[in-house]
Amino acid sequence: MQPSRRAFLLGRRPVRSPWASFIERLALLCQGQVRDLGEAGAAGPRGVLVPARDADVAHARTLCAEYRVTLALEGAEGPFESSPGPVLRVDPSALSGLVR
C-alpha cells in the first residue's frame, strides 16, 4: 500500500488529551469566554467559563457529563471537598441581566 502525500507532508496528528478535547468543544459551543487554567496542577485539569447566555451553562453541563468533568460554581462558599479530577468553574458574573 502506498501512503498518501498528505500524510507524508503533515505527519501524524498528535494525540490530544481528553481535557484538551473538552476545552476545544466547549469553546466552540459557548459564546462566553472559556479559559484553560492548565492540566499540570497537582489537583488535575482546571478551567473557567464566563457564560454570555443561559445556553452556555446548559452546553457546559452536557459536556461535563460526557467527559466526566466536575462542574462548580465560582465563588460558592461552603464545606465542599475539592475534586481531585478535572473541574470547570462557572463564573456567573456576566449573567447579571434579566431575561424574559
Tab-separated table of C-alpha atoms in Angstrom:
chain	number	residue	atom	x	y	z
A	1	MET	CA	0.000	0.000	0.000
A	2	GLN	CA	1.331	3.420	-0.939
A	3	PRO	CA	0.981	6.150	1.723
A	4	SER	CA	-0.644	9.403	0.683
A	5	ARG	CA	1.345	12.573	0.075
A	6	ARG	CA	-0.743	14.451	2.634
A	7	ALA	CA	0.239	12.030	5.395
A	8	PHE	CA	3.870	12.340	4.363
A	9	LEU	CA	3.819	16.148	4.430
A	10	LEU	CA	1.743	16.643	7.548
A	11	GLY	CA	2.761	13.633	9.557
A	12	ARG	CA	0.542	12.033	12.141
A	13	ARG	CA	-1.764	14.064	14.302
A	14	PRO	CA	-0.518	14.473	17.850
A	15	VAL	CA	-2.581	12.621	20.435
A	16	ARG	CA	-4.776	15.080	22.335
A	17	SER	CA	-5.787	14.624	25.924
A	18	PRO	CA	-9.479	14.330	26.847
A	19	TRP	CA	-9.162	17.674	28.670
A	20	ALA	CA	-7.901	19.421	25.506
A	21	SER	CA	-10.817	17.951	23.530
A	22	PHE	CA	-13.256	19.068	26.232
A	23	ILE	CA	-11.947	22.658	26.277
A	24	GLU	CA	-11.962	22.867	22.472
A	25	ARG	CA	-15.552	21.635	22.178
A	26	LEU	CA	-16.678	23.937	24.999
A	27	ALA	CA	-15.093	26.954	23.288
A	28	LEU	CA	-16.813	26.062	20.008
A	29	LEU	CA	-20.262	25.679	21.584
A	30	CYS	CA	-20.264	28.603	24.008
A	31	GLN	CA	-20.453	32.300	23.204
A	32	GLY	CA	-18.906	33.184	26.553
A	33	GLN	CA	-15.237	33.165	27.482
A	34	VAL	CA	-13.521	29.825	28.137
A	35	ARG	CA	-10.161	29.858	29.939
A	36	ASP	CA	-7.973	26.799	30.315
A	37	LEU	CA	-6.016	27.018	33.556
A	38	GLY	CA	-3.905	24.016	32.594
A	39	GLU	CA	-3.518	20.342	33.258
A	40	ALA	CA	-0.216	20.417	35.123
A	41	GLY	CA	-1.558	21.161	38.601
A	42	ALA	CA	-1.468	18.564	41.346
A	43	ALA	CA	-5.269	18.617	41.671
A	44	GLY	CA	-5.844	17.966	37.960
A	45	PRO	CA	-7.038	19.990	34.984
A	46	ARG	CA	-8.890	23.230	35.723
A	47	GLY	CA	-10.874	25.672	33.592
A	48	VAL	CA	-13.210	28.656	33.925
A	49	LEU	CA	-16.308	29.501	31.895
A	50	VAL	CA	-17.756	33.025	31.905
A	51	PRO	CA	-21.085	32.394	30.137
A	52	ALA	CA	-22.635	35.056	27.928
A	53	ARG	CA	-26.069	33.386	27.868
A	54	ASP	CA	-28.041	30.707	29.671
A	55	ALA	CA	-27.448	28.162	26.906
A	56	ASP	CA	-23.696	28.284	27.590
A	57	VAL	CA	-24.285	26.763	31.021
A	58	ALA	CA	-26.505	24.060	29.514
A	59	HIS	CA	-23.816	23.187	26.945
A	60	ALA	CA	-21.188	23.108	29.689
A	61	ARG	CA	-23.336	20.778	31.797
A	62	THR	CA	-23.795	18.363	28.888
A	63	LEU	CA	-20.088	18.300	28.044
A	64	CYS	CA	-19.117	17.907	31.706
A	65	ALA	CA	-21.328	14.833	31.947
A	66	GLU	CA	-19.832	13.397	28.750
A	67	TYR	CA	-16.191	13.980	29.739
A	68	ARG	CA	-16.700	13.319	33.494
A	69	VAL	CA	-15.672	16.834	34.496
A	70	THR	CA	-16.928	18.326	37.763
A	71	LEU	CA	-18.995	21.482	37.240
A	72	ALA	CA	-18.563	24.012	40.063
A	73	LEU	CA	-19.915	27.488	40.748
A	74	GLU	CA	-17.185	30.132	41.067
A	75	GLY	CA	-17.109	31.745	44.499
A	76	ALA	CA	-19.517	29.299	46.146
A	77	GLU	CA	-18.833	29.060	49.847
A	78	GLY	CA	-19.430	26.016	51.939
A	79	PRO	CA	-17.882	22.872	53.335
A	80	PHE	CA	-17.054	21.414	49.927
A	81	GLU	CA	-14.295	18.948	49.245
A	82	SER	CA	-12.084	19.799	46.301
A	83	SER	CA	-12.356	17.317	43.487
A	84	PRO	CA	-9.089	15.584	42.524
A	85	GLY	CA	-10.175	15.244	38.879
A	86	PRO	CA	-10.895	17.816	36.179
A	87	VAL	CA	-13.025	20.795	37.273
A	88	LEU	CA	-14.795	23.503	35.259
A	89	ARG	CA	-15.790	26.527	37.327
A	90	VAL	CA	-18.637	28.723	36.071
A	91	ASP	CA	-18.384	32.443	36.818
A	92	PRO	CA	-21.962	33.813	36.638
A	93	SER	CA	-20.916	37.487	36.876
A	94	ALA	CA	-21.793	38.142	33.219
A	95	LEU	CA	-25.307	36.719	33.689
A	96	SER	CA	-26.486	39.659	35.764
A	97	GLY	CA	-29.167	40.873	33.339
A	98	LEU	CA	-32.804	39.820	33.487
A	99	VAL	CA	-34.163	37.884	30.526
A	100	ARG	CA	-37.814	37.303	29.876
